[in-house]
PDB file of C-alpha atoms in Angstrom:
ATOM      1  CA  MET A  20     -10.646  36.509   9.589  1.00  0.00           C
ATOM      2  CA  SER A  21     -10.891  34.682   6.767  1.00  0.00           C
ATOM      3  CA  PRO A  22     -10.895  30.577   7.651  1.00  0.00           C
ATOM      4  CA  LEU A  23      -8.206  30.130   4.816  1.00  0.00           C
ATOM      5  CA  LEU A  24      -5.850  33.284   6.146  1.00  0.00           C
ATOM      6  CA  ARG A  25      -5.736  31.190   9.265  1.00  0.00           C
ATOM      7  CA  ARG A  26      -3.333  28.933  11.139  1.00  0.00           C
ATOM      8  CA  GLY A  27      -3.934  26.216  12.869  1.00  0.00           C
ATOM      9  CA  PRO A  28      -2.045  25.660  16.482  1.00  0.00           C
ATOM     10  CA  ARG A  29       1.009  24.256  15.675  1.00  0.00           C
ATOM     11  CA  THR A  30       2.153  20.818  16.755  1.00  0.00           C
ATOM     12  CA  ASN A  31       4.826  20.495  19.275  1.00  0.00           C
ATOM     13  CA  PRO A  32       7.667  18.568  16.891  1.00  0.00           C
ATOM     14  CA  ALA A  33       8.444  16.600  20.645  1.00  0.00           C
ATOM     15  CA  ASP A  34       5.426  14.933  20.261  1.00  0.00           C
ATOM     16  CA  ARG A  35       6.042  13.662  16.683  1.00  0.00           C
ATOM     17  CA  THR A  36       7.150  10.478  15.280  1.00  0.00           C
ATOM     18  CA  VAL A  37       8.847   9.813  11.809  1.00  0.00           C
ATOM     19  CA  THR A  38       9.249   6.995  10.019  1.00  0.00           C
ATOM     20  CA  LEU A  39      11.734   5.767   7.710  1.00  0.00           C
ATOM     21  CA  ILE A  40      11.191   2.383   5.490  1.00  0.00           C
ATOM     22  CA  GLY A  41      14.235   1.506   3.269  1.00  0.00           C
ATOM     23  CA  LYS A  42      16.911  -1.679   3.203  1.00  0.00           C
ATOM     24  CA  PRO A  43      20.447  -2.327   3.561  1.00  0.00           C
ATOM     25  CA  GLY A  44      22.160  -1.045   0.733  1.00  0.00           C
ATOM     26  CA  CYS A  45      19.840   1.153  -0.744  1.00  0.00           C
ATOM     27  CA  HIS A  46      21.911   4.870  -1.782  1.00  0.00           C
ATOM     28  CA  LEU A  47      18.795   6.581  -1.550  1.00  0.00           C
ATOM     29  CA  CYS A  48      18.196   5.314   1.651  1.00  0.00           C
ATOM     30  CA  ASP A  49      21.216   6.116   3.089  1.00  0.00           C
ATOM     31  CA  GLU A  50      20.473   9.829   2.216  1.00  0.00           C
ATOM     32  CA  ALA A  51      17.132  10.703   3.414  1.00  0.00           C
ATOM     33  CA  ARG A  52      18.136   8.711   7.083  1.00  0.00           C
ATOM     34  CA  THR A  53      20.928  11.548   6.911  1.00  0.00           C
ATOM     35  CA  VAL A  54      18.658  14.398   6.161  1.00  0.00           C
ATOM     36  CA  VAL A  55      15.913  12.762   8.360  1.00  0.00           C
ATOM     37  CA  SER A  56      18.097  12.137  11.408  1.00  0.00           C
ATOM     38  CA  GLN A  57      19.589  15.902  10.815  1.00  0.00           C
ATOM     39  CA  VAL A  58      15.981  17.273  11.753  1.00  0.00           C
ATOM     40  CA  CYS A  59      14.492  15.526  13.657  1.00  0.00           C
ATOM     41  CA  GLY A  60      18.099  15.600  15.805  1.00  0.00           C
ATOM     42  CA  ASP A  61      17.505  19.846  15.142  1.00  0.00           C
ATOM     43  CA  LEU A  62      13.442  19.841  16.523  1.00  0.00           C
ATOM     44  CA  GLY A  63      13.587  17.325  19.131  1.00  0.00           C
ATOM     45  CA  ALA A  64      11.023  14.981  17.313  1.00  0.00           C
ATOM     46  CA  SER A  65      11.386  11.336  17.563  1.00  0.00           C
ATOM     47  CA  TRP A  66      12.181   8.695  14.536  1.00  0.00           C
ATOM     48  CA  GLU A  67      12.318   5.361  13.515  1.00  0.00           C
ATOM     49  CA  GLU A  68      13.587   2.999  11.110  1.00  0.00           C
ATOM     50  CA  LYS A  69      11.962  -0.104   9.023  1.00  0.00           C
ATOM     51  CA  ASP A  70      13.671  -2.301   7.075  1.00  0.00           C
ATOM     52  CA  ILE A  71      11.768  -3.452   4.166  1.00  0.00           C
ATOM     53  CA  GLU A  72      13.207  -6.984   3.322  1.00  0.00           C
ATOM     54  CA  GLN A  73      12.096  -7.664   7.321  1.00  0.00           C
ATOM     55  CA  ASP A  74       8.249  -6.643   7.119  1.00  0.00           C
ATOM     56  CA  ALA A  75       5.407  -8.120   4.701  1.00  0.00           C
ATOM     57  CA  GLU A  76       3.366  -5.728   5.127  1.00  0.00           C
ATOM     58  CA  LEU A  77       5.555  -2.266   4.530  1.00  0.00           C
ATOM     59  CA  HIS A  78       6.967  -4.574   0.903  1.00  0.00           C
ATOM     60  CA  ARG A  79       3.444  -5.368  -0.070  1.00  0.00           C
ATOM     61  CA  LEU A  80       2.481  -1.169   0.430  1.00  0.00           C
ATOM     62  CA  TYR A  81       6.209   0.614  -0.757  1.00  0.00           C
ATOM     63  CA  TRP A  82       8.718  -1.200  -2.198  1.00  0.00           C
ATOM     64  CA  GLU A  83       8.982   0.773  -5.513  1.00  0.00           C
ATOM     65  CA  GLN A  84       8.925   4.346  -3.425  1.00  0.00           C
ATOM     66  CA  ILE A  85      12.052   3.272  -1.233  1.00  0.00           C
ATOM     67  CA  PRO A  86      13.073   5.049   1.053  1.00  0.00           C
ATOM     68  CA  VAL A  87       9.512   6.334   2.360  1.00  0.00           C
ATOM     69  CA  VAL A  88       9.010   8.462   5.753  1.00  0.00           C
ATOM     70  CA  LEU A  89       6.355   8.531   7.563  1.00  0.00           C
ATOM     71  CA  VAL A  90       5.643  11.310   9.650  1.00  0.00           C
ATOM     72  CA  ASP A  91       2.859  10.513  12.466  1.00  0.00           C
ATOM     73  CA  GLY A  92       2.224   6.932  10.663  1.00  0.00           C
ATOM     74  CA  ALA A  93       0.845   8.435   7.744  1.00  0.00           C
ATOM     75  CA  GLN A  94       3.446   9.113   4.109  1.00  0.00           C
ATOM     76  CA  HIS A  95       4.824  12.020   4.373  1.00  0.00           C
ATOM     77  CA  THR A  96       6.887  11.227   0.934  1.00  0.00           C
ATOM     78  CA  PHE A  97       9.125   9.033  -1.212  1.00  0.00           C
ATOM     79  CA  TRP A  98      12.812   8.420  -2.705  1.00  0.00           C
ATOM     80  CA  ARG A  99      13.673  11.811  -1.647  1.00  0.00           C
ATOM     81  CA  VAL A 100      13.626  14.223   1.564  1.00  0.00           C
ATOM     82  CA  ASP A 101      13.208  17.341   1.156  1.00  0.00           C
ATOM     83  CA  PRO A 102      14.714  19.005   4.393  1.00  0.00           C
ATOM     84  CA  ALA A 103      12.349  21.481   4.634  1.00  0.00           C
ATOM     85  CA  ARG A 104       9.044  20.394   3.378  1.00  0.00           C
ATOM     86  CA  LEU A 105       9.908  17.439   6.653  1.00  0.00           C
ATOM     87  CA  ARG A 106      10.816  20.171   8.753  1.00  0.00           C
ATOM     88  CA  ARG A 107       7.340  22.100   8.158  1.00  0.00           C
ATOM     89  CA  ALA A 108       5.342  18.699   8.541  1.00  0.00           C
ATOM     90  CA  LEU A 109       6.870  19.106  11.800  1.00  0.00           C
ATOM     91  CA  VAL A 110       6.446  22.053  13.260  1.00  0.00           C
ATOM     92  CA  GLY A 111       2.484  22.518  11.578  1.00  0.00           C
TER      93      GLY A 111
END
């Protein structure tokens, strides 16, 4: 089988961590929270939220992009969260 057609091993979503970086009062962050919560809840993935205003390094890295979603510490998306794309990222 061609390596291009071969799929890698599927990942167990319960072993993944999603991080939502945002700030209070941000309507896009509120929308992202809803999507992340729903997708992670459906798949059993854990998720956490970090306030960009409480972390100088996160502020430096992501201020112009919030909300930012990380999957296992790697940037997945910013501004708008596509639930189907996040789901695909979590199941491998």
